[in-house]
């Protein structure tokens, strides 16, 4: 995961822009009438997120578009405000949608760091938390795989995942992702989570949920397959085992400086510490 700065957008400005995209004047007035309530919700969201308590935000019922979630505003109307006034092109809210989409460096998904950003993920799903549909702090640029894998669940203390805008820097600073090279006919990388002993239990649980829910073990293994083949071709050009070890360690240092818990860093760590692989095993990939 790559942490991102929270969008430098005022929630009330984004909310007002989306309202300006409505063609129904009566509905527009109803949304404007609750502006103060919405501002209070946005402040409450930040408070909970900063203290790792977003699961305390009250969820709405699944489905039930007609459910009143804030006085005089239905759940379906909040969802439509996002879908029709923020996502749709040529609407006033679309500029803010695009700004959040572009906030991910090189348009790489911050959840998996391999996929291409193609959508905005509602960290608290609009299926259960529709009144947060247009809140910038609740909108994360994401790839389709991560958005789908994360799902539209009601948040609880047990199923939380790291929030790219609010998570502690320990998720990037400390090593928690590991890999091993499986010595089979065509070697592959097997990924797993090793939670640091000094981490608080809730942080470890969030990372474990994130790794499982986004199917990162399988996705990272697929990504690593191509790198293992490239690695093998390069190692084959080196005549001494010491040179192969030095090369793998140099690559490990470079990857570790770039992203400590990317799919590539534990792959090079595994390769540099696997005598079977760097002596003869890599040749199976040629």
mmCIF file of C-alpha atoms in Angstrom:
data_model
loop_
_atom_site.group_PDB
_atom_site.id
_atom_site.type_symbol
_atom_site.label_atom_id
_atom_site.label_comp_id
_atom_site.label_asym_id
_atom_site.label_seq_id
_atom_site.Cartn_x
_atom_site.Cartn_y
_atom_site.Cartn_z
ATOM 1 C CA UNK A 1 0.000 0.000 0.000
ATOM 2 C CA UNK A 2 1.068 3.555 -0.730
ATOM 3 C CA UNK A 3 -0.266 6.248 1.570
ATOM 4 C CA UNK A 4 -1.647 9.345 -0.140
ATOM 5 C CA UNK A 5 -2.236 12.887 1.121
ATOM 6 C CA UNK A 6 -5.883 13.528 1.862
ATOM 7 C CA UNK A 7 -7.424 15.464 -1.075
ATOM 8 C CA UNK A 8 -6.949 19.195 -0.645
ATOM 9 C CA UNK A 9 -10.596 19.822 -1.401
ATOM 10 C CA UNK A 10 -13.187 21.408 0.850
ATOM 11 C CA UNK A 11 -16.050 18.921 1.310
ATOM 12 C CA UNK A 12 -18.664 21.672 1.353
ATOM 13 C CA UNK A 13 -17.409 23.026 -1.991
ATOM 14 C CA UNK A 14 -17.559 19.577 -3.624
ATOM 15 C CA UNK A 15 -21.011 18.974 -2.129
ATOM 16 C CA UNK A 16 -22.281 22.342 -3.423
ATOM 17 C CA UNK A 17 -20.866 21.673 -6.895
ATOM 18 C CA UNK A 18 -22.697 18.341 -7.070
ATOM 19 C CA UNK A 19 -25.936 20.033 -6.020
ATOM 20 C CA UNK A 20 -25.438 22.559 -8.839
ATOM 21 C CA UNK A 21 -25.576 19.644 -11.257
ATOM 22 C CA UNK A 22 -29.135 18.745 -10.273
ATOM 23 C CA UNK A 23 -31.922 19.596 -12.685
ATOM 24 C CA UNK A 24 -34.643 19.163 -10.055
ATOM 25 C CA UNK A 25 -34.922 22.497 -8.218
ATOM 26 C CA UNK A 26 -36.945 21.016 -5.352
ATOM 27 C CA UNK A 27 -34.389 18.263 -4.751
ATOM 28 C CA UNK A 28 -31.615 20.842 -4.947
ATOM 29 C CA UNK A 29 -33.264 22.872 -2.191
ATOM 30 C CA UNK A 30 -33.641 19.796 -0.022
ATOM 31 C CA UNK A 31 -29.920 19.050 -0.360
ATOM 32 C CA UNK A 32 -28.999 22.673 0.397
ATOM 33 C CA UNK A 33 -31.182 22.585 3.498
ATOM 34 C CA UNK A 34 -29.013 19.883 5.112
ATOM 35 C CA UNK A 35 -25.651 21.511 4.281
ATOM 36 C CA UNK A 36 -24.843 22.122 7.970
ATOM 37 C CA UNK A 37 -25.657 18.500 8.853
ATOM 38 C CA UNK A 38 -23.417 17.309 6.049
ATOM 39 C CA UNK A 39 -20.546 19.507 7.240
ATOM 40 C CA UNK A 40 -20.864 17.992 10.720
ATOM 41 C CA UNK A 41 -20.791 14.481 9.215
ATOM 42 C CA UNK A 42 -17.624 15.299 7.294
ATOM 43 C CA UNK A 43 -15.873 16.549 10.435
ATOM 44 C CA UNK A 44 -17.022 13.432 12.298
ATOM 45 C CA UNK A 45 -15.641 11.209 9.516
ATOM 46 C CA UNK A 46 -12.200 12.832 9.845
ATOM 47 C CA UNK A 47 -12.287 12.449 13.634
ATOM 48 C CA UNK A 48 -13.090 8.742 13.413
ATOM 49 C CA UNK A 49 -10.586 8.110 10.618
ATOM 50 C CA UNK A 50 -7.755 9.790 12.505
ATOM 51 C CA UNK A 51 -8.412 7.581 15.537
ATOM 52 C CA UNK A 52 -8.947 4.312 13.580
ATOM 53 C CA UNK A 53 -12.641 4.192 14.535
ATOM 54 C CA UNK A 54 -14.441 4.509 11.210
ATOM 55 C CA UNK A 55 -16.374 1.352 12.066
ATOM 56 C CA UNK A 56 -18.340 3.510 14.534
ATOM 57 C CA UNK A 57 -19.937 5.457 11.696
ATOM 58 C CA UNK A 58 -23.612 4.414 11.600
ATOM 59 C CA UNK A 59 -24.407 2.318 8.536
ATOM 60 C CA UNK A 60 -27.618 2.448 6.516
ATOM 61 C CA UNK A 61 -29.601 -0.612 5.491
ATOM 62 C CA UNK A 62 -28.550 -2.658 2.469
ATOM 63 C CA UNK A 63 -30.619 -1.753 -0.598
ATOM 64 C CA UNK A 64 -33.683 0.262 0.381
ATOM 65 C CA UNK A 65 -33.166 3.284 -1.855
ATOM 66 C CA UNK A 66 -36.208 4.896 -0.229
ATOM 67 C CA UNK A 67 -34.719 4.809 3.279
ATOM 68 C CA UNK A 68 -34.494 8.292 4.824
ATOM 69 C CA UNK A 69 -30.880 8.589 5.981
ATOM 70 C CA UNK A 70 -30.826 12.304 6.787
ATOM 71 C CA UNK A 71 -34.128 14.138 7.350
ATOM 72 C CA UNK A 72 -35.913 14.560 4.020
ATOM 73 C CA UNK A 73 -33.129 12.930 1.934
ATOM 74 C CA UNK A 74 -33.358 9.330 0.767
ATOM 75 C CA UNK A 75 -30.479 6.920 0.410
ATOM 76 C CA UNK A 76 -31.011 6.614 -3.342
ATOM 77 C CA UNK A 77 -30.873 10.381 -3.737
ATOM 78 C CA UNK A 78 -27.418 10.497 -2.143
ATOM 79 C CA UNK A 79 -26.202 7.698 -4.408
ATOM 80 C CA UNK A 80 -27.609 9.469 -7.467
ATOM 81 C CA UNK A 81 -25.961 12.732 -6.410
ATOM 82 C CA UNK A 82 -22.610 10.985 -6.769
ATOM 83 C CA UNK A 83 -23.407 8.896 -9.850
ATOM 84 C CA UNK A 84 -25.155 11.623 -11.828
ATOM 85 C CA UNK A 85 -23.555 14.836 -10.576
ATOM 86 C CA UNK A 86 -19.965 13.846 -9.751
ATOM 87 C CA UNK A 87 -19.143 10.896 -12.021
ATOM 88 C CA UNK A 88 -20.985 12.015 -15.150
ATOM 89 C CA UNK A 89 -18.954 14.171 -17.511
ATOM 90 C CA UNK A 90 -19.897 17.815 -18.054
ATOM 91 C CA UNK A 91 -21.324 18.068 -14.546
ATOM 92 C CA UNK A 92 -19.936 20.617 -12.015
ATOM 93 C CA UNK A 93 -18.770 17.861 -9.657
ATOM 94 C CA UNK A 94 -16.776 16.039 -12.336
ATOM 95 C CA UNK A 95 -13.776 18.358 -11.963
ATOM 96 C CA UNK A 96 -13.361 17.186 -8.370
ATOM 97 C CA UNK A 97 -13.784 13.538 -9.375
ATOM 98 C CA UNK A 98 -10.953 13.967 -11.881
ATOM 99 C CA UNK A 99 -8.710 15.747 -9.356
ATOM 100 C CA UNK A 100 -9.024 12.849 -6.916
ATOM 101 C CA UNK A 101 -8.423 10.336 -9.720
ATOM 102 C CA UNK A 102 -5.228 12.150 -10.683
ATOM 103 C CA UNK A 103 -3.939 12.329 -7.094
ATOM 104 C CA UNK A 104 -2.395 8.846 -7.342
ATOM 105 C CA UNK A 105 1.208 9.238 -8.611
ATOM 106 C CA UNK A 106 1.553 7.916 -12.171
ATOM 107 C CA UNK A 107 -2.097 6.797 -11.838
ATOM 108 C CA UNK A 108 -0.967 3.660 -10.002
ATOM 109 C CA UNK A 109 -3.499 2.212 -7.553
ATOM 110 C CA UNK A 110 -2.400 2.989 -3.957
ATOM 111 C CA UNK A 111 -3.967 -0.214 -2.640
ATOM 112 C CA UNK A 112 -1.995 -2.760 -4.706
ATOM 113 C CA UNK A 113 0.634 -0.514 -6.377
ATOM 114 C CA UNK A 114 0.374 -2.553 -9.598
ATOM 115 C CA UNK A 115 -3.026 -1.719 -11.104
ATOM 116 C CA UNK A 116 -3.984 1.332 -13.138
ATOM 117 C CA UNK A 117 -6.383 3.779 -11.492
ATOM 118 C CA UNK A 118 -9.716 3.568 -13.303
ATOM 119 C CA UNK A 119 -12.299 4.467 -10.665
ATOM 120 C CA UNK A 120 -12.862 5.963 -7.227
ATOM 121 C CA UNK A 121 -13.385 3.568 -4.347
ATOM 122 C CA UNK A 122 -15.745 4.601 -1.554
ATOM 123 C CA UNK A 123 -13.734 3.602 1.501
ATOM 124 C CA UNK A 124 -16.999 3.492 3.409
ATOM 125 C CA UNK A 125 -19.246 1.980 0.759
ATOM 126 C CA UNK A 126 -22.063 4.103 -0.619
ATOM 127 C CA UNK A 127 -24.223 0.972 -0.342
ATOM 128 C CA UNK A 128 -24.144 1.364 3.454
ATOM 129 C CA UNK A 129 -22.936 4.950 3.941
ATOM 130 C CA UNK A 130 -24.668 6.823 1.144
ATOM 131 C CA UNK A 131 -24.481 10.246 2.809
ATOM 132 C CA UNK A 132 -20.676 10.087 2.373
ATOM 133 C CA UNK A 133 -20.939 9.510 -1.377
ATOM 134 C CA UNK A 134 -19.328 12.823 -2.382
ATOM 135 C CA UNK A 135 -16.955 13.275 0.583
ATOM 136 C CA UNK A 136 -13.397 13.638 -0.849
ATOM 137 C CA UNK A 137 -11.788 11.975 2.203
ATOM 138 C CA UNK A 138 -13.934 8.889 1.540
ATOM 139 C CA UNK A 139 -12.972 8.633 -2.145
ATOM 140 C CA UNK A 140 -9.803 6.711 -3.019
ATOM 141 C CA UNK A 141 -8.347 6.441 -6.556
ATOM 142 C CA UNK A 142 -8.200 2.716 -7.258
ATOM 143 C CA UNK A 143 -7.904 0.054 -9.921
ATOM 144 C CA UNK A 144 -10.908 -2.059 -10.825
ATOM 145 C CA UNK A 145 -9.496 -5.204 -9.158
ATOM 146 C CA UNK A 146 -8.992 -3.483 -5.806
ATOM 147 C CA UNK A 147 -12.329 -1.698 -5.927
ATOM 148 C CA UNK A 148 -14.086 -4.993 -6.646
ATOM 149 C CA UNK A 149 -12.035 -7.023 -4.177
ATOM 150 C CA UNK A 150 -12.584 -4.566 -1.349
ATOM 151 C CA UNK A 151 -16.311 -4.999 -1.850
ATOM 152 C CA UNK A 152 -19.222 -3.040 -0.425
ATOM 153 C CA UNK A 153 -19.274 -4.240 3.160
ATOM 154 C CA UNK A 154 -20.552 -2.739 6.363
ATOM 155 C CA UNK A 155 -17.457 -1.779 8.339
ATOM 156 C CA UNK A 156 -16.739 -3.405 11.686
ATOM 157 C CA UNK A 157 -13.800 -3.437 14.078
ATOM 158 C CA UNK A 158 -12.806 -6.833 12.650
ATOM 159 C CA UNK A 159 -12.965 -6.173 8.891
ATOM 160 C CA UNK A 160 -11.251 -2.790 8.558
ATOM 161 C CA UNK A 161 -8.444 -2.348 6.031
ATOM 162 C CA UNK A 162 -5.816 0.433 5.923
ATOM 163 C CA UNK A 163 -7.066 3.822 4.754
ATOM 164 C CA UNK A 164 -4.576 5.377 2.284
ATOM 165 C CA UNK A 165 -5.282 8.899 3.611
ATOM 166 C CA UNK A 166 -5.155 8.144 7.336
ATOM 167 C CA UNK A 167 -3.018 5.029 7.934
ATOM 168 C CA UNK A 168 0.122 5.217 10.076
ATOM 169 C CA UNK A 169 3.465 5.411 8.268
ATOM 170 C CA UNK A 170 4.406 2.068 9.849
ATOM 171 C CA UNK A 171 2.674 0.389 6.926
ATOM 172 C CA UNK A 172 5.378 1.768 4.623
ATOM 173 C CA UNK A 173 8.277 1.921 7.104
ATOM 174 C CA UNK A 174 8.170 -1.561 8.670
ATOM 175 C CA UNK A 175 8.587 -4.833 6.791
ATOM 176 C CA UNK A 176 5.389 -6.907 6.881
ATOM 177 C CA UNK A 177 5.239 -8.502 3.414
ATOM 178 C CA UNK A 178 7.382 -11.557 2.718
ATOM 179 C CA UNK A 179 7.893 -13.982 -0.148
ATOM 180 C CA UNK A 180 9.527 -17.330 -0.721
ATOM 181 C CA UNK A 181 10.554 -18.968 -3.967
ATOM 182 C CA UNK A 182 8.840 -22.323 -4.385
ATOM 183 C CA UNK A 183 11.409 -24.820 -5.782
ATOM 184 C CA UNK A 184 9.238 -26.548 -8.337
ATOM 185 C CA UNK A 185 9.715 -27.311 -12.035
ATOM 186 C CA UNK A 186 8.957 -23.665 -12.855
ATOM 187 C CA UNK A 187 9.749 -21.697 -9.670
ATOM 188 C CA UNK A 188 7.116 -19.223 -8.492
ATOM 189 C CA UNK A 189 6.902 -16.702 -5.665
ATOM 190 C CA UNK A 190 4.589 -17.352 -2.742
ATOM 191 C CA UNK A 191 3.595 -14.261 -0.717
ATOM 192 C CA UNK A 192 2.427 -13.991 2.877
ATOM 193 C CA UNK A 193 2.088 -11.512 5.714
ATOM 194 C CA UNK A 194 4.431 -11.421 8.730
ATOM 195 C CA UNK A 195 3.104 -8.825 11.161
ATOM 196 C CA UNK A 196 5.899 -7.082 13.156
ATOM 197 C CA UNK A 197 5.842 -8.074 16.815
ATOM 198 C CA UNK A 198 5.772 -4.452 18.011
ATOM 199 C CA UNK A 199 2.670 -3.522 16.010
ATOM 200 C CA UNK A 200 -0.616 -2.987 17.865
ATOM 201 C CA UNK A 201 -3.125 -5.743 17.177
ATOM 202 C CA UNK A 202 -5.624 -3.557 15.249
ATOM 203 C CA UNK A 203 -2.952 -2.477 12.740
ATOM 204 C CA UNK A 204 -1.906 -6.069 12.154
ATOM 205 C CA UNK A 205 -5.531 -7.068 11.649
ATOM 206 C CA UNK A 206 -6.093 -4.276 9.105
ATOM 207 C CA UNK A 207 -3.075 -5.403 7.090
ATOM 208 C CA UNK A 208 -4.117 -9.060 7.190
ATOM 209 C CA UNK A 209 -7.629 -8.117 6.022
ATOM 210 C CA UNK A 210 -6.189 -5.981 3.246
ATOM 211 C CA UNK A 211 -3.865 -8.743 1.997
ATOM 212 C CA UNK A 212 -6.699 -11.302 2.031
ATOM 213 C CA UNK A 213 -9.587 -9.206 0.724
ATOM 214 C CA UNK A 214 -7.652 -7.800 -2.226
ATOM 215 C CA UNK A 215 -6.241 -11.253 -3.080
ATOM 216 C CA UNK A 216 -2.748 -9.786 -3.039
ATOM 217 C CA UNK A 217 -0.982 -13.112 -2.598
ATOM 218 C CA UNK A 218 -2.229 -14.375 -5.952
ATOM 219 C CA UNK A 219 -1.943 -11.017 -7.714
ATOM 220 C CA UNK A 220 1.626 -10.423 -6.493
ATOM 221 C CA UNK A 221 2.618 -13.963 -7.480
ATOM 222 C CA UNK A 222 1.379 -13.338 -11.030
ATOM 223 C CA UNK A 223 3.295 -10.058 -11.127
ATOM 224 C CA UNK A 224 6.433 -11.776 -9.836
ATOM 225 C CA UNK A 225 6.345 -14.512 -12.479
ATOM 226 C CA UNK A 226 7.551 -12.188 -15.218
ATOM 227 C CA UNK A 227 10.194 -10.655 -12.967
ATOM 228 C CA UNK A 228 11.551 -14.092 -12.064
ATOM 229 C CA UNK A 229 12.033 -14.874 -15.753
ATOM 230 C CA UNK A 230 13.851 -11.563 -16.324
ATOM 231 C CA UNK A 231 15.898 -12.183 -13.197
ATOM 232 C CA UNK A 232 16.891 -15.648 -14.430
ATOM 233 C CA UNK A 233 18.053 -14.349 -17.816
ATOM 234 C CA UNK A 234 20.265 -11.764 -16.132
ATOM 235 C CA UNK A 235 21.660 -14.214 -13.565
ATOM 236 C CA UNK A 236 22.524 -16.593 -16.366
ATOM 237 C CA UNK A 237 24.879 -13.993 -17.826
ATOM 238 C CA UNK A 238 26.881 -13.893 -14.586
ATOM 239 C CA UNK A 239 29.530 -16.604 -14.349
ATOM 240 C CA UNK A 240 30.165 -16.606 -10.601
ATOM 241 C CA UNK A 241 27.773 -17.273 -7.760
ATOM 242 C CA UNK A 242 29.198 -14.311 -5.840
ATOM 243 C CA UNK A 243 28.331 -12.003 -8.737
ATOM 244 C CA UNK A 244 24.777 -13.325 -8.784
ATOM 245 C CA UNK A 245 24.411 -12.731 -5.035
ATOM 246 C CA UNK A 246 25.801 -9.192 -5.375
ATOM 247 C CA UNK A 247 23.390 -8.417 -8.205
ATOM 248 C CA UNK A 248 20.369 -9.649 -6.249
ATOM 249 C CA UNK A 249 21.413 -7.699 -3.166
ATOM 250 C CA UNK A 250 21.892 -4.502 -5.177
ATOM 251 C CA UNK A 251 18.432 -4.932 -6.660
ATOM 252 C CA UNK A 252 17.035 -5.586 -3.206
ATOM 253 C CA UNK A 253 18.487 -2.327 -1.890
ATOM 254 C CA UNK A 254 17.056 -0.393 -4.821
ATOM 255 C CA UNK A 255 13.589 -1.939 -4.454
ATOM 256 C CA UNK A 256 13.595 -1.484 -0.686
ATOM 257 C CA UNK A 257 14.360 2.222 -1.074
ATOM 258 C CA UNK A 258 11.541 2.570 -3.593
ATOM 259 C CA UNK A 259 8.835 0.693 -1.660
ATOM 260 C CA UNK A 260 9.581 -1.599 1.264
ATOM 261 C CA UNK A 261 6.400 -3.656 0.971
ATOM 262 C CA UNK A 262 5.892 -3.713 -2.766
ATOM 263 C CA UNK A 263 5.656 -7.101 -4.496
ATOM 264 C CA UNK A 264 9.229 -6.658 -5.830
ATOM 265 C CA UNK A 265 11.122 -6.032 -2.583
ATOM 266 C CA UNK A 266 10.306 -9.334 -0.832
ATOM 267 C CA UNK A 267 10.851 -11.142 -4.135
ATOM 268 C CA UNK A 268 14.451 -9.907 -4.360
ATOM 269 C CA UNK A 269 14.955 -10.518 -0.648
ATOM 270 C CA UNK A 270 13.836 -14.127 -1.122
ATOM 271 C CA UNK A 271 16.023 -14.601 -4.199
ATOM 272 C CA UNK A 272 19.105 -13.091 -2.527
ATOM 273 C CA UNK A 273 18.743 -15.437 0.444
ATOM 274 C CA UNK A 274 17.840 -18.618 -1.422
ATOM 275 C CA UNK A 275 21.020 -20.594 -2.207
ATOM 276 C CA UNK A 276 19.117 -23.120 -4.316
ATOM 277 C CA UNK A 277 17.668 -20.383 -6.511
ATOM 278 C CA UNK A 278 20.773 -18.279 -7.152
ATOM 279 C CA UNK A 279 23.054 -21.306 -7.617
ATOM 280 C CA UNK A 280 21.007 -23.510 -9.961
ATOM 281 C CA UNK A 281 17.282 -23.049 -9.454
ATOM 282 C CA UNK A 282 17.008 -19.924 -11.627
ATOM 283 C CA UNK A 283 18.039 -22.035 -14.655
ATOM 284 C CA UNK A 284 14.658 -23.763 -14.602
ATOM 285 C CA UNK A 285 13.149 -20.482 -15.810
ATOM 286 C CA UNK A 286 15.347 -20.240 -18.897
#
